[in-house]
Coordinates of C-alpha atoms in Angstrom, one line a residue:
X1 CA 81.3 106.6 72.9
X2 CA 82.0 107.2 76.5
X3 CA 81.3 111.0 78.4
X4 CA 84.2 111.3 80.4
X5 CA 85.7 114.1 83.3
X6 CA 87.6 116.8 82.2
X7 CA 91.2 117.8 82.8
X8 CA 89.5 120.5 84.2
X9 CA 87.3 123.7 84.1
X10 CA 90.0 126.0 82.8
X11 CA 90.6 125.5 79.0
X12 CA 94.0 126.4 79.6
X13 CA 95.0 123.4 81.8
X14 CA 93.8 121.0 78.9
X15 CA 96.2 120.1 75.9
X16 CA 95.9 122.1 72.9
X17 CA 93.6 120.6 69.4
X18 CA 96.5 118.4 67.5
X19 CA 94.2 120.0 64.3
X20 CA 94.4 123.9 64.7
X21 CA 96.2 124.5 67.9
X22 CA 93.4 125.9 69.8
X23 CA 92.5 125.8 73.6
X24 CA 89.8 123.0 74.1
X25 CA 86.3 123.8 75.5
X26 CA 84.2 120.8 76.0
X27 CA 82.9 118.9 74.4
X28 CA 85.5 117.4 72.5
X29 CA 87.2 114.2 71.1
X30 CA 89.9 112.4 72.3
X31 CA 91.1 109.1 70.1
X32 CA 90.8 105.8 72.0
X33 CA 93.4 104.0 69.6
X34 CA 96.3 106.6 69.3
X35 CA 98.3 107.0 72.7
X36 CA 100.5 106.6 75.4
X37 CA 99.8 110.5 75.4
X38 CA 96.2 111.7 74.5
X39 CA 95.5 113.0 71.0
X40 CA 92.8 115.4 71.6
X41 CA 90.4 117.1 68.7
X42 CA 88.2 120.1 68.9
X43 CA 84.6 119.0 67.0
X44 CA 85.3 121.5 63.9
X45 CA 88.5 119.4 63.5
X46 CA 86.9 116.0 64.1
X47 CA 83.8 117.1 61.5
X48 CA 86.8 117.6 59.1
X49 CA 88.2 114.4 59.4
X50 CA 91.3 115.8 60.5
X51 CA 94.7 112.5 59.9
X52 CA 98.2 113.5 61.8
X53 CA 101.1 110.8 61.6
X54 CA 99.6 107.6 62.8
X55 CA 96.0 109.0 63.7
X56 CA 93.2 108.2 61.0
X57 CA 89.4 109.4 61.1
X58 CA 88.1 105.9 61.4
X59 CA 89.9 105.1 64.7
X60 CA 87.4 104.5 67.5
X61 CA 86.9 107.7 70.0
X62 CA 85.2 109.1 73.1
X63 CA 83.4 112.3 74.2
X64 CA 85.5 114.1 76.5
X65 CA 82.7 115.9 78.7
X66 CA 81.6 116.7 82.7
X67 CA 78.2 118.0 81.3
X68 CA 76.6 114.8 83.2
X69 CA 75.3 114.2 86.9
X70 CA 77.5 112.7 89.6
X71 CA 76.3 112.3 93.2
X72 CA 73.0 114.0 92.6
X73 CA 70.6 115.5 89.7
X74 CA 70.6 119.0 88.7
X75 CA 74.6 119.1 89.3
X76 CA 76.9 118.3 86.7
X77 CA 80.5 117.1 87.2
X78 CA 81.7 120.3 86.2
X79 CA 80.0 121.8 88.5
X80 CA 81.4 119.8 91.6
X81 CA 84.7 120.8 90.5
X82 CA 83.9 124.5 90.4
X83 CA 82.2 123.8 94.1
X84 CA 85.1 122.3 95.4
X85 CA 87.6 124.6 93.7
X86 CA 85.6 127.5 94.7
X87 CA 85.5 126.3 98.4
X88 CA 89.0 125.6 98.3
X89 CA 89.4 129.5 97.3
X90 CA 87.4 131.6 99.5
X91 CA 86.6 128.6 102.6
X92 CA 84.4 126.8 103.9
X93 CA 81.4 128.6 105.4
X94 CA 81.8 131.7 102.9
X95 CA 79.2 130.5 100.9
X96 CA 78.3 134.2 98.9
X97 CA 81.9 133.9 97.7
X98 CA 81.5 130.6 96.5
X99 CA 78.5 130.9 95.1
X100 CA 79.6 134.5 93.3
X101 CA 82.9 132.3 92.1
X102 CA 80.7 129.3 90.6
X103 CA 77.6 131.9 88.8
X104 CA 75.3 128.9 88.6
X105 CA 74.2 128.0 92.0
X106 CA 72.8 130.3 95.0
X107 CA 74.7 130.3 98.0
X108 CA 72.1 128.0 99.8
X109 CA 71.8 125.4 97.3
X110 CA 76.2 125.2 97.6
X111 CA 75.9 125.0 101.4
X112 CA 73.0 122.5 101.2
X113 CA 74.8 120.4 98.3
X114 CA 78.3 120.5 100.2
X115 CA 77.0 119.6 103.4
X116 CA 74.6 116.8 102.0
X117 CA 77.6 114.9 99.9
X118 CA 80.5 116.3 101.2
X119 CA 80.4 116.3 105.3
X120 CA 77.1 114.5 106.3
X121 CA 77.3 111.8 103.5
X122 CA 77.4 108.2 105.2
X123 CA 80.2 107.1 102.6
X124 CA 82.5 109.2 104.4
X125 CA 81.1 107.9 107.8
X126 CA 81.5 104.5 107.0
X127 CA 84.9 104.5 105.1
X128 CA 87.5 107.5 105.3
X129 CA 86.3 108.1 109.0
X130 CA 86.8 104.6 110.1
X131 CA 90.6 104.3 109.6
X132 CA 92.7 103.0 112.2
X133 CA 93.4 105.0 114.9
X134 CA 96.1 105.0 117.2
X135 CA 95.5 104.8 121.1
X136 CA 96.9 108.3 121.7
X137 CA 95.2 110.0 118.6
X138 CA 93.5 112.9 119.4
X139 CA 90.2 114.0 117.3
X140 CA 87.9 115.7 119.6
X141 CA 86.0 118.8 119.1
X142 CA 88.0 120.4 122.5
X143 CA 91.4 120.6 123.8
X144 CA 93.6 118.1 123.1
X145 CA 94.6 116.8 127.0
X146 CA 98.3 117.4 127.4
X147 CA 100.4 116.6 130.4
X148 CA 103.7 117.5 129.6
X149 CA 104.1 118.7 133.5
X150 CA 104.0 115.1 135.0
X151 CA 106.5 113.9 137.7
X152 CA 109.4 113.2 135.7
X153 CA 111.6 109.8 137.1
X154 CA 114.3 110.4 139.4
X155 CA 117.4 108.8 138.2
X156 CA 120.1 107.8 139.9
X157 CA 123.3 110.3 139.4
X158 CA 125.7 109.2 136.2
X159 CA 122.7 106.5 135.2
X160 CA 121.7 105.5 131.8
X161 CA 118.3 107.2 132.6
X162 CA 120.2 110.6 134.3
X163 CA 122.2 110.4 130.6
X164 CA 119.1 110.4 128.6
X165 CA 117.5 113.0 130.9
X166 CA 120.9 115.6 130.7
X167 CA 121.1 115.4 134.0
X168 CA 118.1 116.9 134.9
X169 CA 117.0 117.6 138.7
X170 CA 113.4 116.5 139.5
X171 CA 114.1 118.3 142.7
X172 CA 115.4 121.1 141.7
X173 CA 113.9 121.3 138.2
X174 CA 117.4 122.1 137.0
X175 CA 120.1 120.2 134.7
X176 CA 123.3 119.5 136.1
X177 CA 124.5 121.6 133.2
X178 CA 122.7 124.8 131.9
X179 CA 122.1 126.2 128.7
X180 CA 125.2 128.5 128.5
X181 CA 126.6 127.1 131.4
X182 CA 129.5 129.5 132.0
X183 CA 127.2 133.0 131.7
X184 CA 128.1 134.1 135.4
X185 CA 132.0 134.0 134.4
X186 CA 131.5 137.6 133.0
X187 CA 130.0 139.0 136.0
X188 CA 131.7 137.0 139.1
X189 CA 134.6 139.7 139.1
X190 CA 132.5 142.9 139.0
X191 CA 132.3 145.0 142.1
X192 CA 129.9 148.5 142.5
X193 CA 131.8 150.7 144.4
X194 CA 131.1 154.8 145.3
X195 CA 134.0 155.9 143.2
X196 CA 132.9 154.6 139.9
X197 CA 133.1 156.7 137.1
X198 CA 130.0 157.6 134.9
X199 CA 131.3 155.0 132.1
X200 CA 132.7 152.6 134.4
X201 CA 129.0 152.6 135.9
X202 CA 127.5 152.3 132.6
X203 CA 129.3 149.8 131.5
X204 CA 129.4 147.3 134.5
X205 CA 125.0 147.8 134.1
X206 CA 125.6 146.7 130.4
X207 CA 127.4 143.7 131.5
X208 CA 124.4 143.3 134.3
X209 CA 122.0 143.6 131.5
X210 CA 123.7 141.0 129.2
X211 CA 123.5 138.5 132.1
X212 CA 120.0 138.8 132.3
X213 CA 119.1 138.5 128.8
X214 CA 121.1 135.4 128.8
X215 CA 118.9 134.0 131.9
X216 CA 116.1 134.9 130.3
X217 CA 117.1 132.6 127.2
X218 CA 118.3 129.7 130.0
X219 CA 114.6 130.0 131.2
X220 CA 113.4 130.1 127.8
X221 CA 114.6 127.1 126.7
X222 CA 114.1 125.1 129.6
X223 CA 110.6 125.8 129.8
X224 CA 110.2 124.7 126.4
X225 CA 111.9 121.3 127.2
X226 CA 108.9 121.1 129.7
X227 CA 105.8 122.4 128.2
X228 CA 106.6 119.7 125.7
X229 CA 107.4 117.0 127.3
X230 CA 111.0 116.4 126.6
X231 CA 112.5 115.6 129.9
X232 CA 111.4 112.1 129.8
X233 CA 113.1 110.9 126.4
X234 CA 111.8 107.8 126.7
X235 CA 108.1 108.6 126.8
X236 CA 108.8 111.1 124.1
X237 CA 110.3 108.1 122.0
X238 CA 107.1 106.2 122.5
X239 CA 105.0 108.5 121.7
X240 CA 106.4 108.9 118.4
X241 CA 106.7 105.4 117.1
X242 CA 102.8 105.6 117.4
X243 CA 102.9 107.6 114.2
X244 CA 103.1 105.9 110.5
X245 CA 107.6 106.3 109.4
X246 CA 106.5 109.1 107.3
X247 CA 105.0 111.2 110.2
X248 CA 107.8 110.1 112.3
X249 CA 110.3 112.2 109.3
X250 CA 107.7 115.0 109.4
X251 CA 107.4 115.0 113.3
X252 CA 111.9 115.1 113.1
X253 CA 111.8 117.9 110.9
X254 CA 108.9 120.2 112.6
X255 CA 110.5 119.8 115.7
X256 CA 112.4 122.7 115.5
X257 CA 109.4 124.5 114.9
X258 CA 108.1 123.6 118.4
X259 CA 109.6 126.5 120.0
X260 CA 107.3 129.0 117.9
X261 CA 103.9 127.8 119.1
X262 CA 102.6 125.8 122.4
X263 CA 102.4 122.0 123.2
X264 CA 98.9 122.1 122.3
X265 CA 99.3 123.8 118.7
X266 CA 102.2 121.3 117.7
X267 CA 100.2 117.9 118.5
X268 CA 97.4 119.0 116.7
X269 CA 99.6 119.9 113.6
X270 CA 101.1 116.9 113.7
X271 CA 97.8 114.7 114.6
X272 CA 96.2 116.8 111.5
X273 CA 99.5 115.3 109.1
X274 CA 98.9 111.8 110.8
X275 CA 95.2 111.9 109.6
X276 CA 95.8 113.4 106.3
X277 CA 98.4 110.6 106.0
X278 CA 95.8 108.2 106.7
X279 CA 93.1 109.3 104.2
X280 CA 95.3 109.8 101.3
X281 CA 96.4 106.1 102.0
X282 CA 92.4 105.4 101.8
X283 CA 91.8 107.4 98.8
X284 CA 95.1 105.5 97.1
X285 CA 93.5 102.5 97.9
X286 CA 90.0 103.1 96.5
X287 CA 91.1 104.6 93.4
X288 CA 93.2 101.1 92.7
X289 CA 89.5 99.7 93.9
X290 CA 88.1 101.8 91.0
X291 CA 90.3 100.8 88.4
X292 CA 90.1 97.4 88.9
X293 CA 86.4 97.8 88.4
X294 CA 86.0 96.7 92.4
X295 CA 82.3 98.7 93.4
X296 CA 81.8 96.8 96.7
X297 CA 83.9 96.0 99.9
X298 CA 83.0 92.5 99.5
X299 CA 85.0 92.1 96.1
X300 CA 87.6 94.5 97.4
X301 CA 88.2 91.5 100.3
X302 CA 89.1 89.2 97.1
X303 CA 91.1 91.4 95.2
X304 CA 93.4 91.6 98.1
X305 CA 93.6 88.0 98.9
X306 CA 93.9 87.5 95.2
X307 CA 96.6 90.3 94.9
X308 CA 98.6 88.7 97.8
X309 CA 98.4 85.4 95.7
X310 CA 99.7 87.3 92.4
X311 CA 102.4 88.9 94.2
X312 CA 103.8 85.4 96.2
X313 CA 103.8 83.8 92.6
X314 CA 105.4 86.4 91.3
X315 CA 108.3 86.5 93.9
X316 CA 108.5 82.9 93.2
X317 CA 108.7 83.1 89.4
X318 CA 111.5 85.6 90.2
X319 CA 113.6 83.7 92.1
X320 CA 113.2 80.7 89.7
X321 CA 114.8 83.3 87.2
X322 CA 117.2 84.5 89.0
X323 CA 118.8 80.9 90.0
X324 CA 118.6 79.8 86.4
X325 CA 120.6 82.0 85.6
X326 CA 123.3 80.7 88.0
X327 CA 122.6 77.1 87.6
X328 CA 126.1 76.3 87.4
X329 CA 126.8 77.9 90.6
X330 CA 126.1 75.4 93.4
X331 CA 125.8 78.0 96.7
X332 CA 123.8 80.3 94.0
X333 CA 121.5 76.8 94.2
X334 CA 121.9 76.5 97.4
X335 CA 120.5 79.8 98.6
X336 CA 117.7 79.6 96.1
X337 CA 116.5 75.8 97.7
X338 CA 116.5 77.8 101.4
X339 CA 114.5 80.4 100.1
X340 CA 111.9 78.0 98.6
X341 CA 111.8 76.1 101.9
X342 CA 111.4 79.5 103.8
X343 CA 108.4 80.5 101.7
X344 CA 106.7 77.1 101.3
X345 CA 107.1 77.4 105.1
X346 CA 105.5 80.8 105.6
X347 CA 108.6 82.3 106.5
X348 CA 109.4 85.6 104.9
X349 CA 113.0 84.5 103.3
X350 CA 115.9 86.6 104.0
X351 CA 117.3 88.6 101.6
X352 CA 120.3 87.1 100.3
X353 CA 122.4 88.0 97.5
X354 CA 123.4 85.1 95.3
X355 CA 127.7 85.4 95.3
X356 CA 129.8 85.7 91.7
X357 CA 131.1 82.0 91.4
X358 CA 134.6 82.0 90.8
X359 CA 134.8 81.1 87.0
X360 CA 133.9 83.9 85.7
X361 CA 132.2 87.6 86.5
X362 CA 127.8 87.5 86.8
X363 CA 127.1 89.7 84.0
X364 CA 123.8 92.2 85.1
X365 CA 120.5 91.5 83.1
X366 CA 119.8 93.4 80.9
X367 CA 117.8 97.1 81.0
X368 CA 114.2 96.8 80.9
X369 CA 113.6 99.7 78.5
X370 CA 109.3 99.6 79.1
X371 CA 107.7 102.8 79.6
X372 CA 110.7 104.8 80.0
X373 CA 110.8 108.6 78.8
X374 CA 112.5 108.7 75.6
X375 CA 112.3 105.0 74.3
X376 CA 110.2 106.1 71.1
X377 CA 112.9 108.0 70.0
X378 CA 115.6 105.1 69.8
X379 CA 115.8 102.8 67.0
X380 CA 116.2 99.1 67.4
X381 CA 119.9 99.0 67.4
X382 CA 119.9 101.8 70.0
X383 CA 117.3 100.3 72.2
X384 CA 119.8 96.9 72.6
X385 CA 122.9 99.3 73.3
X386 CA 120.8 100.9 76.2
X387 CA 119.6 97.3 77.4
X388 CA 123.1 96.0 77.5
X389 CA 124.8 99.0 78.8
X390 CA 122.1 100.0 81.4
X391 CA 121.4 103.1 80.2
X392 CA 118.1 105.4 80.2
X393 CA 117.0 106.6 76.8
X394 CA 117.3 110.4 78.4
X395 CA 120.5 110.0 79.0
X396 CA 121.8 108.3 76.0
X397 CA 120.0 110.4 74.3
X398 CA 121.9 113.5 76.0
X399 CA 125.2 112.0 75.7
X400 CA 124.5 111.4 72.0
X401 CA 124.1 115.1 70.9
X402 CA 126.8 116.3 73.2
X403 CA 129.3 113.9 71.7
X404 CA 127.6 114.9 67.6
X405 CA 128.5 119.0 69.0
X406 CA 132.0 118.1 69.9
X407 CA 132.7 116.2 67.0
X408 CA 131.0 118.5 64.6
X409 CA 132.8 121.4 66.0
X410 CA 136.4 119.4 66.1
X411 CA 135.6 117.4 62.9
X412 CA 136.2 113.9 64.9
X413 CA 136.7 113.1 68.2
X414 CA 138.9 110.6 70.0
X415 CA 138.0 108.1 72.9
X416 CA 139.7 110.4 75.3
X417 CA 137.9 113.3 74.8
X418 CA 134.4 111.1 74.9
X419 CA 135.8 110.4 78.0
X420 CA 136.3 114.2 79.4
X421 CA 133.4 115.2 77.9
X422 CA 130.6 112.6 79.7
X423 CA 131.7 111.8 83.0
X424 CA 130.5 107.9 83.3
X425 CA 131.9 104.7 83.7
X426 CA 135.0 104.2 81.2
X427 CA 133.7 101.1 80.0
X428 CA 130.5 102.6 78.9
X429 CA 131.5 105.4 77.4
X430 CA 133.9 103.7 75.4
X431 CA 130.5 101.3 73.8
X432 CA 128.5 104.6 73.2
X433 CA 131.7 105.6 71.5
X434 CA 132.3 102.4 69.8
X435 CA 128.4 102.1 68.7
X436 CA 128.8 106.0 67.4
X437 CA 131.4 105.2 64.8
X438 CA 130.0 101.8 63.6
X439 CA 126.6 103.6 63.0
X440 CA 128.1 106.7 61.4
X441 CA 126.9 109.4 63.7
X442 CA 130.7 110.6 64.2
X443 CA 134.5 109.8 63.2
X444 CA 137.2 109.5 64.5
X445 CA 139.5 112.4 64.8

């Protein structure tokens, strides 16, 4: 019997009891021979000896429970959830709130507990916190130094550089063309004179004022392109590629927002993504630790060396299979022998794709069907008809009972209308057909 963590500390996030249906409080049983999806028992079920389908009371089992210490005595596992949750509620430093939320701690003995093993703890210190950095991350307790106001180069007119820049004039800290470049159009033919009329007045000052509001928008978005450091592209360009390719789509798509808030604001929202990036990588990587059974850094060293083994023999063992399956195709050979040589060499092979001989058509493996949603609910025969056609089980599955509705509400149904009714590829429709008649599922109108 193993005591295990919860799905949680609300009843309602666990699965129901397969016996009466009820919401789960711990502790309870979960069977360790009946799966993929857990099969979960509440104890007055388990006393009963409750048997579903393929469960039976003799299987082996384990105590689901959190009612056990984790990083220190005198707190459970459950209650570390609760802390975290409860910080994660009402923030960190409002201790009487978190301490109100949780019921079973004071507010000093959260603060103390959170600081000791959440912030101060040297695990932290000497793992999370010591993830590469790049040489223009920023992690200080002050202001992020920002010099978005330095000398721009001075291009030569009509250069590659000037291009890049838009034409902007060091000098003159101007573009050689404006935002709205064409505003002063509207006002270049108005003229005050004495004899204006009242509206005539009015409205040459409205057109006055509509000038203005479009400088001020020029002057908006120029100072933008300098508070941020845009005028240099180049730089700019650098500056990104420092980030990880999924920052770098982050950093393309908050751009726009860069407008709203100052220079400073934006690099630390995007230096905040880079980190949280970086420590979710970590935390992926320790949990793989964990489940390998890895508990030190030393035997984490030779999983990876190990793992980097697996993985070359695997790649190997792949491409043997996949030229085997061409043998009688001698540039399919051919291609395979200069991959070999590439990665007996150390050379990462390029990837090649191995060319349809001319005797016949290459014919695609077939479906790998393993752990697919749905596959329980095929039988043999309609397991091979997915592997040959390439087919999910959820969507044979939902072709299947929209062609059984047609034909039940035509009394048959012809090839054509299969085909109107599930937009695929011809060919495979007309085998899901085909295989539909043969087993009896529908006729033929």
């Amino acid at each position: 019997m193993d005591r295990l963590a919860s799905f949680g500390n609300d009843p309602f996030d666990k699965p129901p009891c397969r016996g009466c249906s009820s919401y789960l409080t711990e502790p309870y049983i979960k069977c360790a021979e009946c799966g993929p999806s857990p099969f979960l028992l509440c104890l007055q079920c388990f006393t009963r000896g409750f048997e579903y389908k393929k469960h039976q009371s003799d299987h082996k089992y384990e105590i689901m429970t959190s009612d056990f210490p984790v990083l220190e005595p005198g707190w459970t596992a459950q209650e570390e959830m609760a802390l975290l949750e409860a910080v994660m509620d009402c923030g960190f430093g409002n201790w009487q709130d978190v301490a109100y939320q949780m019921r079973t701690k004071t507010k000093e003995e959260c603060e103390s507990h959170y600081m000791k093993n959440f912030i101060n703890n040297p695990l932290f210190s000497s793992t999370l916190l010591s993830l590469r950095k790049t040489k223009d991350s920023r992690f200080a307790e002050g202001a992020i130094p920002f010099k978005p106001t330095d000398d721009p180069p001075r291009p030569t007119f009509d250069s590659v550089l000037s291009r890049d820049m838009a034409g902007y004039m060091p000098a003159r800290a101007d573009f050689m063309e404006e935002f709205d470049n064409y505003a002063e159009w509207d006002l270049k033919d108005i003229d005050f004179v004495d004899d204006d009329s009242d509206i005539l007045r009015a409205l040459k000052l409205a057109v006055v004022d509509i000038y203005h509001s479009r400088l001020k928008e020029r002057q908006r978005r120029k100072k933008i392109i300098r508070d941020h450091g845009l005028i240099n592209l180049r730089k700019f360009q650098m500056l990104e590629r420092c980030y990880p390719k999924e920052v770098q789509e982050l950093y393309d798509v908050m751009r726009r927002f860069a407008r709203v808030v100052g220079p400073i604001e934006h690099d630390k929202f995007i230096e905040s993504h880079a980190l949280e990036f970086e420590l979710r990588r970590e935390i992926r990587r320790l949990q793989e630790y964990r489940k390998a059974g890895i508990k030190s850094f030393c035997s984490a060293k030779v999983y990876e060396r190990v793992k980097r083994m697996r993985e070359d023999e695997r790649r190997k063992r792949t491409m043997l299979c996949d030229v085997l399956q061409y043998i009688q195709d001698g540039r399919a050979c051919q291609q395979w022998l200069s991959k070999q040589a590439a990665i007996d060499a150390g050379i990462t092979p390029a990837v090649t794709t191995i060319t349809v001989s001319a005797t016949g058509r290459r014919s695609a493996p077939p479906l790998n069907l393993t752990g697919l949603p749905g596959t329980e609910k095929l039988n043999e025969r309609e397991k091979e008809l997915c592997q040959v056609v390439r087919l999910v089980p959820g969507a044979y599955l939902e072709y299947k009972q929209a062609l059984l509705n047609e034909c039940r509400r035509q009394g048959g149904l012809r090839l054509a209308q299969a085909r109107a009714l599930i937009k695929i590829d011809v060919n495979k429709t007309r085998k899901i057909y085909d295989f539909l008649i043969k087993e009896g599922y529908i006729t033929k109108a």
